[in-house]
Tab-separated table of C-alpha atoms and ligand atoms in Angstrom:
chain	number	residue	atom	x	y	z
X	480	MET	CA	-49.976	28.325	2.307
X	481	ALA	CA	-46.325	27.578	3.115
X	482	GLY	CA	-44.001	24.595	3.071
X	483	ILE	CA	-40.607	23.360	4.181
X	484	TYR	CA	-38.138	21.352	2.094
X	485	LEU	CA	-35.264	19.445	3.721
X	486	HIS	CA	-32.354	18.280	1.582
X	487	ILE	CA	-30.662	15.094	2.821
X	488	PRO	CA	-27.715	14.769	0.418
X	489	PHE	CA	-26.485	11.205	1.034
X	490	CYS	CA	-26.714	8.409	-1.565
X	491	ARG	CA	-25.467	4.832	-1.682
X	492	GLN	CA	-23.980	5.420	-5.116
X	493	LYS	CA	-24.262	8.152	-7.698
X	494	CYS	CA	-26.794	7.495	-10.483
X	495	HIS	CA	-25.255	8.268	-13.881
X	496	TYR	CA	-27.793	10.937	-14.842
X	497	CYS	CA	-27.999	12.735	-11.504
X	498	ASN	CA	-27.150	16.411	-11.174
X	499	PHE	CA	-28.653	16.959	-7.723
X	500	PHE	CA	-26.259	17.866	-4.965
X	501	SER	CA	-25.514	14.546	-3.259
X	502	VAL	CA	-22.541	12.601	-1.938
X	503	ALA	CA	-21.994	8.844	-2.182
X	504	SER	CA	-21.099	8.456	1.499
X	505	LYS	CA	-22.921	8.574	4.825
X	506	ARG	CA	-20.126	10.319	6.713
X	507	ASN	CA	-21.120	13.522	8.578
X	508	ARG	CA	-24.745	12.406	8.862
X	509	SER	CA	-25.211	13.339	12.506
X	510	ASP	CA	-23.359	16.645	11.970
X	511	LEU	CA	-25.715	17.405	9.093
X	512	VAL	CA	-28.788	16.720	11.229
X	513	ALA	CA	-27.456	19.067	13.934
X	514	ALA	CA	-26.707	21.735	11.295
X	515	ILE	CA	-30.207	21.471	9.781
X	516	ILE	CA	-31.722	21.911	13.242
X	517	ARG	CA	-29.514	24.978	13.831
X	518	GLU	CA	-30.588	26.393	10.472
X	519	MET	CA	-34.260	25.863	11.442
X	520	GLU	CA	-33.753	27.844	14.604
X	521	LEU	CA	-31.920	30.674	12.847
X	522	ARG	CA	-34.433	30.948	10.004
X	523	ARG	CA	-37.623	30.235	11.957
X	524	ASP	CA	-39.045	33.683	11.015
X	525	TYR	CA	-38.325	33.406	7.272
X	526	LEU	CA	-41.935	32.424	6.511
X	527	ASN	CA	-43.377	35.080	8.810
X	528	GLN	CA	-45.039	32.565	11.154
X	529	GLN	CA	-47.212	31.222	8.314
X	530	GLN	CA	-48.756	27.842	9.071
X	531	ILE	CA	-46.797	24.995	7.480
X	532	ASN	CA	-49.042	22.849	5.282
X	533	THR	CA	-46.430	20.635	3.662
X	534	ILE	CA	-43.002	19.254	4.514
X	535	TYR	CA	-40.877	17.399	1.989
X	536	PHE	CA	-37.793	15.310	2.768
X	537	GLY	CA	-35.838	15.090	-0.504
X	538	GLY	CA	-32.333	14.391	-1.564
X	539	GLY	CA	-30.196	12.568	-1.944
X	540	THR	CA	-31.789	9.750	-0.034
X	541	PRO	CA	-33.683	10.656	3.150
X	542	SER	CA	-34.317	6.930	3.727
X	543	LEU	CA	-30.676	6.708	4.875
X	544	LEU	CA	-31.571	8.678	8.039
X	545	THR	CA	-31.800	6.667	11.264
X	546	GLU	CA	-34.901	6.678	13.463
X	547	ASP	CA	-33.150	8.823	16.041
X	548	GLU	CA	-32.090	11.383	13.410
X	549	LEU	CA	-35.530	11.601	11.824
X	550	LYS	CA	-37.240	11.968	15.191
X	551	LYS	CA	-34.850	14.770	16.192
X	552	ILE	CA	-35.718	16.609	12.955
X	553	GLN	CA	-39.442	16.096	13.556
X	554	GLU	CA	-39.190	17.427	17.116
X	555	ALA	CA	-37.303	20.502	15.926
X	556	LEU	CA	-39.813	21.208	13.147
X	557	GLU	CA	-42.662	20.966	15.667
X	558	LYS	CA	-40.772	23.249	18.053
X	559	PHE	CA	-39.770	26.025	15.624
X	560	PHE	CA	-42.760	26.121	13.255
X	561	VAL	CA	-46.544	26.068	13.458
X	562	LEU	CA	-47.661	22.957	11.577
X	563	ALA	CA	-51.159	22.793	10.096
X	564	PRO	CA	-53.472	20.231	11.743
X	565	ASP	CA	-53.306	17.946	8.673
X	566	PRO	CA	-49.957	18.613	7.013
X	567	GLU	CA	-48.721	16.550	4.061
X	568	ILE	CA	-45.339	15.100	5.079
X	569	THR	CA	-43.580	13.449	2.147
X	570	PHE	CA	-40.491	11.310	2.477
X	571	GLU	CA	-38.424	10.263	-0.536
X	572	ALA	CA	-37.164	6.699	-0.385
X	573	ASN	CA	-35.289	4.387	-2.696
X	574	PRO	CA	-36.724	0.874	-3.138
X	575	ASP	CA	-33.482	-0.755	-1.968
X	576	ASP	CA	-33.796	0.943	1.452
X	577	LEU	CA	-37.419	0.126	2.150
X	578	ASN	CA	-38.128	-2.904	4.342
X	579	PRO	CA	-40.820	-3.670	6.935
X	580	ALA	CA	-38.679	-2.404	9.839
X	581	LEU	CA	-37.901	0.953	8.193
X	582	LEU	CA	-41.510	1.369	7.094
X	583	LYS	CA	-42.737	0.653	10.621
X	584	MET	CA	-40.309	3.248	11.932
X	585	LEU	CA	-41.529	5.833	9.364
X	586	LYS	CA	-45.119	5.078	10.301
X	587	SER	CA	-44.306	5.925	13.939
X	588	THR	CA	-43.238	9.447	12.867
X	589	PHE	CA	-45.272	12.242	11.272
X	590	VAL	CA	-44.457	11.000	7.714
X	591	ASN	CA	-47.712	10.283	5.833
X	592	ARG	CA	-46.681	10.149	2.161
X	593	LEU	CA	-43.902	8.178	0.467
X	594	SER	CA	-42.267	9.113	-2.813
X	595	MET	CA	-40.353	6.191	-4.273
X	596	GLY	CA	-37.575	6.548	-6.838
X	597	VAL	CA	-38.576	3.521	-8.932
X	598	GLN	CA	-37.543	5.004	-12.339
X	599	SER	CA	-38.305	1.726	-14.186
X	600	PHE	CA	-39.536	-1.779	-13.369
X	601	TYR	CA	-36.969	-3.230	-15.816
X	602	ASP	CA	-33.409	-4.119	-14.843
X	603	GLU	CA	-31.957	-3.112	-18.247
X	604	ASP	CA	-33.153	0.482	-17.736
X	605	LEU	CA	-32.050	0.550	-14.101
X	606	SER	CA	-28.616	-0.633	-15.076
X	607	TYR	CA	-28.306	2.096	-17.771
X	608	LEU	CA	-29.165	4.653	-15.066
X	609	ASN	CA	-26.777	3.021	-12.535
X	610	ARG	CA	-29.518	2.648	-9.947
X	611	VAL	CA	-28.809	0.406	-6.932
X	612	HIS	CA	-32.150	-1.441	-6.964
X	613	ASN	CA	-33.763	-3.840	-9.436
X	614	GLY	CA	-37.327	-4.166	-10.743
X	615	GLU	CA	-38.291	-6.900	-8.286
X	616	GLN	CA	-37.161	-4.765	-5.329
X	617	ALA	CA	-39.290	-1.872	-6.624
X	618	LEU	CA	-42.429	-4.014	-6.685
X	619	ARG	CA	-41.653	-5.499	-3.280
X	620	ALA	CA	-41.098	-2.024	-1.761
X	621	ILE	CA	-44.487	-0.863	-3.059
X	622	ARG	CA	-46.221	-3.938	-1.592
X	623	GLN	CA	-44.469	-3.482	1.753
X	624	ALA	CA	-45.314	0.237	1.894
X	625	ARG	CA	-48.985	-0.640	1.426
X	626	ASP	CA	-48.796	-3.384	4.067
X	627	ALA	CA	-47.247	-0.894	6.479
X	628	GLY	CA	-50.329	1.318	6.075
X	629	PHE	CA	-49.054	4.034	3.716
X	630	ASP	CA	-51.924	4.902	1.412
X	631	MET	CA	-50.450	8.147	0.050
X	632	LEU	CA	-47.817	6.873	-2.361
X	633	THR	CA	-46.186	8.243	-5.462
X	634	ILE	CA	-43.437	6.888	-7.678
X	635	ASP	CA	-41.006	8.435	-10.154
X	636	LEU	CA	-40.559	6.877	-13.587
X	637	ILE	CA	-38.105	7.917	-16.316
X	638	TYR	CA	-38.802	7.528	-20.043
X	639	GLY	CA	-36.663	8.025	-23.125
X	640	ILE	CA	-33.932	5.741	-21.764
X	641	PRO	CA	-31.843	4.358	-24.658
X	642	GLY	CA	-32.884	0.748	-25.274
X	643	MET	CA	-36.329	1.302	-23.713
X	644	THR	CA	-38.704	0.356	-26.529
X	645	ASP	CA	-42.186	1.886	-26.766
X	646	GLU	CA	-43.522	-1.485	-25.681
X	647	ARG	CA	-41.320	-1.548	-22.578
X	648	TRP	CA	-42.367	1.982	-21.640
X	649	LEU	CA	-46.001	0.951	-22.051
X	650	LYS	CA	-45.397	-2.103	-19.839
X	651	ASN	CA	-43.811	0.141	-17.215
X	652	LEU	CA	-46.957	2.253	-17.188
X	653	GLN	CA	-49.210	-0.800	-17.061
X	654	THR	CA	-47.238	-2.162	-14.110
X	655	PHE	CA	-47.651	1.200	-12.393
X	656	PHE	CA	-51.445	1.182	-12.988
X	657	GLN	CA	-51.659	-2.354	-11.569
X	658	THR	CA	-50.124	-1.178	-8.289
X	659	GLY	CA	-53.166	1.057	-7.712
X	660	ILE	CA	-50.948	4.027	-6.760
X	661	GLN	CA	-52.758	7.321	-7.277
X	662	HIS	CA	-49.867	9.641	-8.189
X	663	LEU	CA	-47.069	9.458	-10.729
X	664	SER	CA	-44.135	11.735	-11.568
X	665	ALA	CA	-42.690	10.869	-14.993
X	666	TYR	CA	-39.612	12.586	-16.405
X	667	ALA	CA	-37.841	12.473	-19.741
X	668	LEU	CA	-34.239	11.362	-19.336
X	669	THR	CA	-32.115	14.457	-19.868
X	670	VAL	CA	-28.362	14.466	-20.106
X	671	GLU	CA	-27.117	17.282	-17.899
X	672	PRO	CA	-23.605	18.593	-18.420
X	673	ARG	CA	-20.985	17.401	-15.928
X	674	THR	CA	-22.842	14.172	-15.106
X	675	ALA	CA	-21.323	10.702	-15.487
X	676	LEU	CA	-23.898	10.026	-18.204
X	677	ALA	CA	-22.748	13.028	-20.280
X	678	HIS	CA	-19.155	11.821	-19.951
X	679	LEU	CA	-19.959	8.196	-20.854
X	680	ILE	CA	-21.984	9.250	-23.909
X	681	ARG	CA	-19.185	11.563	-25.037
X	682	LYS	CA	-16.699	8.687	-24.746
X	683	GLY	CA	-19.044	6.438	-26.753
X	684	ARG	CA	-19.472	4.047	-23.795
X	685	MET	CA	-23.208	4.678	-23.452
X	686	GLU	CA	-25.863	5.080	-26.087
X	687	ALA	CA	-27.086	8.676	-26.544
X	688	VAL	CA	-30.638	9.811	-25.758
X	689	ASP	CA	-32.951	10.018	-28.772
X	690	GLU	CA	-35.298	13.026	-28.591
X	691	VAL	CA	-37.761	11.461	-31.049
X	692	GLN	CA	-38.091	8.340	-28.894
X	693	SER	CA	-38.541	10.553	-25.856
X	694	SER	CA	-41.365	12.518	-27.529
X	695	ARG	CA	-43.074	9.254	-28.509
X	696	HIS	CA	-42.870	8.052	-24.907
X	697	PHE	CA	-44.375	11.343	-23.720
X	698	GLU	CA	-47.315	10.874	-26.095
X	699	ILE	CA	-47.822	7.289	-24.831
X	700	LEU	CA	-47.688	8.633	-21.280
X	701	LEU	CA	-50.369	11.262	-21.980
X	702	SER	CA	-52.778	8.862	-23.653
X	703	GLU	CA	-52.326	5.961	-21.187
X	704	THR	CA	-52.698	8.100	-18.059
X	705	GLU	CA	-55.779	9.762	-19.529
X	706	LYS	CA	-57.361	6.368	-20.287
X	707	GLN	CA	-56.808	5.407	-16.642
X	708	GLY	CA	-58.476	8.566	-15.295
X	709	PHE	CA	-55.323	10.380	-14.209
X	710	VAL	CA	-55.257	14.181	-14.466
X	711	HIS	CA	-52.156	15.629	-16.090
X	712	TYR	CA	-51.910	18.461	-13.579
X	713	GLU	CA	-48.295	19.464	-14.218
X	714	ILE	CA	-45.989	18.709	-17.113
X	715	SER	CA	-44.320	15.802	-15.248
X	716	ASN	CA	-47.085	14.963	-12.782
X	717	PHE	CA	-50.239	12.873	-12.993
X	718	ALA	CA	-52.763	12.060	-10.292
X	719	ARG	CA	-56.231	10.788	-9.760
X	720	PRO	CA	-58.530	13.631	-8.655
X	721	GLY	CA	-57.913	14.494	-5.016
X	722	HIS	CA	-54.386	13.042	-4.986
X	723	TYR	CA	-52.295	15.968	-6.247
X	724	SER	CA	-49.032	16.615	-4.413
X	725	ARG	CA	-49.753	19.504	-2.078
X	726	HIS	CA	-46.065	20.299	-1.716
X	727	ASN	CA	-45.302	20.548	-5.421
X	728	SER	CA	-48.558	22.408	-6.072
X	729	LEU	CA	-47.340	24.991	-3.584
X	730	TYR	CA	-44.227	25.593	-5.740
X	731	TRP	CA	-46.307	25.885	-8.905
X	732	LEU	CA	-48.926	28.166	-7.416
X	733	GLY	CA	-46.391	30.657	-6.049
X	734	GLY	CA	-46.563	29.559	-2.376
X	735	HIS	CA	-43.746	30.354	0.037
X	736	TYR	CA	-41.244	27.760	1.229
X	737	LEU	CA	-38.155	27.442	3.355
X	738	GLY	CA	-35.401	25.127	2.094
X	739	LEU	CA	-33.133	23.607	4.750
X	740	GLY	CA	-29.876	21.758	4.141
X	741	PRO	CA	-27.082	22.075	1.571
X	742	SER	CA	-28.174	23.369	-1.863
X	743	ALA	CA	-31.781	23.923	-0.709
X	744	HIS	CA	-33.702	26.874	-2.176
X	745	SER	CA	-36.144	29.159	-0.359
X	746	TYR	CA	-38.738	31.662	-1.548
X	747	ASN	CA	-40.834	34.070	0.509
X	748	GLY	CA	-42.566	36.081	-2.197
X	749	VAL	CA	-39.895	38.775	-2.220
X	750	SER	CA	-36.551	37.038	-2.507
X	751	ARG	CA	-35.146	33.690	-3.444
X	752	GLN	CA	-32.235	32.169	-1.569
X	753	TRP	CA	-29.812	29.312	-2.187
X	754	ASN	CA	-27.864	27.412	0.418
X	755	VAL	CA	-24.285	26.478	-0.319
X	756	SER	CA	-23.898	23.214	-2.323
X	757	ASN	CA	-21.138	21.810	-0.161
X	758	LEU	CA	-21.654	19.459	2.765
X	759	THR	CA	-18.763	20.466	5.018
X	760	GLY	CA	-19.206	24.144	4.136
X	761	TYR	CA	-22.894	23.912	5.000
X	762	ILE	CA	-22.242	22.147	8.325
X	763	ARG	CA	-19.594	24.729	9.238
X	764	ASP	CA	-21.686	27.745	8.239
X	765	ALA	CA	-25.108	26.681	9.522
X	766	ALA	CA	-24.064	27.857	12.998
X	767	THR	CA	-23.978	31.438	11.711
X	768	ALA	CA	-26.688	31.255	8.997
X	769	ALA	CA	-23.864	31.911	6.521
X	770	SER	CA	-24.974	28.730	4.747
X	771	VAL	CA	-27.238	30.961	2.674
X	772	GLU	CA	-24.877	31.499	-0.201
X	773	GLU	CA	-26.926	33.831	-2.321
X	774	THR	CA	-30.034	35.977	-2.013
X	775	GLU	CA	-31.748	37.367	-5.050
X	776	THR	CA	-34.461	39.984	-4.814
X	777	LEU	CA	-36.725	39.375	-7.766
X	778	THR	CA	-37.572	42.142	-10.207
X	779	ILE	CA	-41.140	42.477	-11.445
X	780	GLU	CA	-40.245	40.982	-14.842
X	781	GLN	CA	-38.488	38.030	-13.172
X	782	ARG	CA	-41.607	37.358	-11.109
X	783	TYR	CA	-43.783	37.673	-14.227
X	784	ASN	CA	-41.517	35.298	-16.213
X	785	GLU	CA	-41.528	32.807	-13.380
X	786	TYR	CA	-45.317	32.882	-13.163
X	787	VAL	CA	-45.687	32.371	-16.941
X	788	MET	CA	-43.241	29.484	-16.946
X	789	THR	CA	-44.649	27.583	-13.963
X	790	SER	CA	-48.335	28.239	-14.646
X	791	LEU	CA	-48.152	27.151	-18.281
X	792	ARG	CA	-46.827	23.791	-17.091
X	793	THR	CA	-49.942	23.190	-14.987
X	794	SER	CA	-53.549	22.235	-15.620
X	795	TRP	CA	-54.632	25.521	-13.985
X	796	GLY	CA	-53.047	27.410	-16.890
X	797	CYS	CA	-51.715	30.935	-17.070
X	798	ASP	CA	-54.337	33.395	-15.859
X	799	ALA	CA	-54.420	36.897	-17.350
X	800	THR	CA	-56.704	38.110	-14.537
X	801	HIS	CA	-54.094	37.089	-11.982
X	802	ILE	CA	-51.376	38.801	-14.058
X	803	SER	CA	-53.383	41.986	-14.362
X	804	HIS	CA	-54.060	41.995	-10.625
X	805	VAL	CA	-50.485	41.298	-9.503
X	806	PHE	CA	-48.367	42.935	-12.229
X	807	GLY	CA	-50.703	45.403	-13.991
X	808	GLU	CA	-52.745	45.480	-17.167
X	809	ALA	CA	-49.780	46.141	-19.457
X	810	PHE	CA	-48.477	42.688	-18.491
X	811	SER	CA	-51.733	40.883	-19.326
X	812	ASP	CA	-51.851	42.680	-22.695
X	813	TYR	CA	-48.284	41.548	-23.331
X	814	LEU	CA	-49.253	37.979	-22.362
X	815	PHE	CA	-51.895	37.702	-25.097
X	816	GLN	CA	-49.683	39.459	-27.615
X	817	SER	CA	-46.780	37.037	-27.009
X	818	ALA	CA	-49.146	34.029	-27.020
X	819	GLY	CA	-50.611	34.912	-30.447
X	820	LYS	CA	-48.330	32.811	-32.632
X	821	HIS	CA	-48.596	29.800	-30.326
X	822	LEU	CA	-52.416	30.034	-30.343
X	823	ASP	CA	-52.337	30.190	-34.170
X	824	ALA	CA	-50.046	27.141	-34.283
X	825	GLN	CA	-52.400	25.322	-31.873
X	826	LEU	CA	-49.609	24.832	-29.394
X	827	MET	CA	-51.758	26.775	-26.930
X	828	ARG	CA	-55.459	27.227	-26.373
X	829	ARG	CA	-57.399	29.957	-24.620
X	830	GLU	CA	-60.370	29.529	-22.291
X	831	GLY	CA	-61.695	32.871	-21.071
X	832	THR	CA	-58.783	34.681	-19.469
X	833	ARG	CA	-56.616	31.575	-19.171
X	834	LEU	CA	-54.027	30.114	-21.528
X	835	PHE	CA	-53.097	26.440	-21.629
X	836	LEU	CA	-50.613	24.321	-23.562
X	837	THR	CA	-52.182	21.785	-25.917
X	838	ASN	CA	-50.826	18.238	-25.829
X	839	ARG	CA	-48.539	19.096	-28.761
X	840	GLY	CA	-47.496	22.330	-27.042
X	841	LYS	CA	-46.493	20.353	-23.945
X	842	LEU	CA	-43.668	18.831	-26.005
X	843	PHE	CA	-42.167	22.333	-26.334
X	844	ALA	CA	-43.193	23.752	-22.951
X	845	ASP	CA	-39.874	25.368	-22.015
X	846	GLY	CA	-39.298	26.944	-25.443
X	847	ILE	CA	-42.834	28.352	-25.600
X	848	ALA	CA	-42.577	29.879	-22.114
X	849	ALA	CA	-39.128	31.346	-22.907
X	850	SER	CA	-40.492	32.984	-26.064
X	851	MET	CA	-43.066	34.793	-23.884
X	852	PHE	CA	-40.575	36.138	-21.325
X	853	LEU	CA	-39.995	39.820	-20.730
X	854	ASP	CA	-36.450	41.213	-20.724
X	855	GLU	CA	-37.376	44.439	-18.996
X	856	ALA	CA	-40.357	45.868	-17.108
X	857	LEU	CA	-43.186	47.383	-19.142
B	847	SF4	S1	-30.547	8.395	-5.607
B	847	SF4	FE1	-31.405	10.323	-6.434
B	847	SF4	S2	-30.115	11.950	-5.572
B	847	SF4	FE2	-29.014	10.008	-5.277
B	847	SF4	S3	-27.640	9.874	-7.028
B	847	SF4	FE3	-29.534	8.759	-7.579
B	847	SF4	S4	-30.844	10.294	-8.595
B	847	SF4	FE4	-29.216	11.412	-7.512
C-alpha cells in the first residue's frame, strides 16, 4: 500500500496558530505546478512502482488551484504512477473557497473526498484563530459539498481555544453530528514557537491556552463521539466504521509515501526525506531533484520508536508480535518491560500481544510513548 502527498503552500492569510509551511500570496502558482510535475517525473521510481492507493492534496490551501492547474497535476500523476482502480483522492479546502462552481470543477476531476478546515462553527473562535471564514460559511460549504455529490467528507475542528466554554465545544460537536458527516479530525490548540499566536500571547494581546480546559474538551470529545457511534481510531481522528481515512491510516500503519512540493516528507521503508521549506528554492531546485533537502536513513531503534509512537496512537494498538517479527524478540521483551508502569497506572491496557492507551492514557500519549523509546539498539 502506497500513497502520494502534494503540498500546495498558498493561503489567503496566515492563521495565528499555523506552523505549516505556507505563504500568504498566490504568486508563483503556475511555476509551482510545473515544479511539482518535474519532481514527479524525477522521483517516479521512489515507491518502486507500487500501486498508489491514496493521494492527498494538503497545504496550505489546495482549493486555491485553478481547474487547469489541478487537471495538469492529475494528468501527470496518471502518467508517472500506477493508480489503484479505486484510489482515495482527498482534497483539502477552506470553507471560504468552496462554492458550487469550484465544487462542480472538483467533481469533474479524480477528487473523491473533501477535507474541510472548519475548525469551529463559532465566529468568536474563528476570530481568535484568525481564520478567513465564519461559522455560516462553514455550514454553507458543507451543504454545497453534499449537493455537488461529495459523500466522502471530513472536517477539522480545534478545541481548547481560549474563550471556548465546554458548552460551546459541545455545541460544535452537536453541529458536526447534525451534518451527518462520517469522519472528524479534532485537534487540541497548541501554541507552536515562532507562530503569531505565540508572539501575541507573549505580548499579552491574546489569552493563553489552558491545558486543563483542553483536557476537559478532549474528554467531552471522547464521550460524545462514542455516544454517536464513532470509532476513535487515532488520537485525533474519529470515524463511523468503514469511513477511516485511507491516506492517514497508511502513515500510521507504516505504509510508504512520496511527498511532492515544498516541505513535503517522503518515506519508503528505508529512508525518510524532506523537501526544502522554501517556495522559490523548491521551484528552482525541482528541475534537478535538489529540492530534497535532507535524507535520513533510519536506524533500527528509530524505526522501533516510530512504530511504538504511531501505533500507540491508534485503535489497532502496539503489537508485540509485529515487533518481534520485524525487530527481534529482544525488542518485544523491552516493549512489555517499558510498558509495565503504565499498565500498573492504568494508562495502558493489554489484550493478548497488543498494548493500547486507556482513555486517561490518551491524555498523555506523547509522554508515554517517549518514555518507552530506545536510545540505542538492543
Ligand atoms: S489555512 Fe491552513 S495552512 Fe493556511 S495558514 Fe491557515 S492553518 Fe495554515
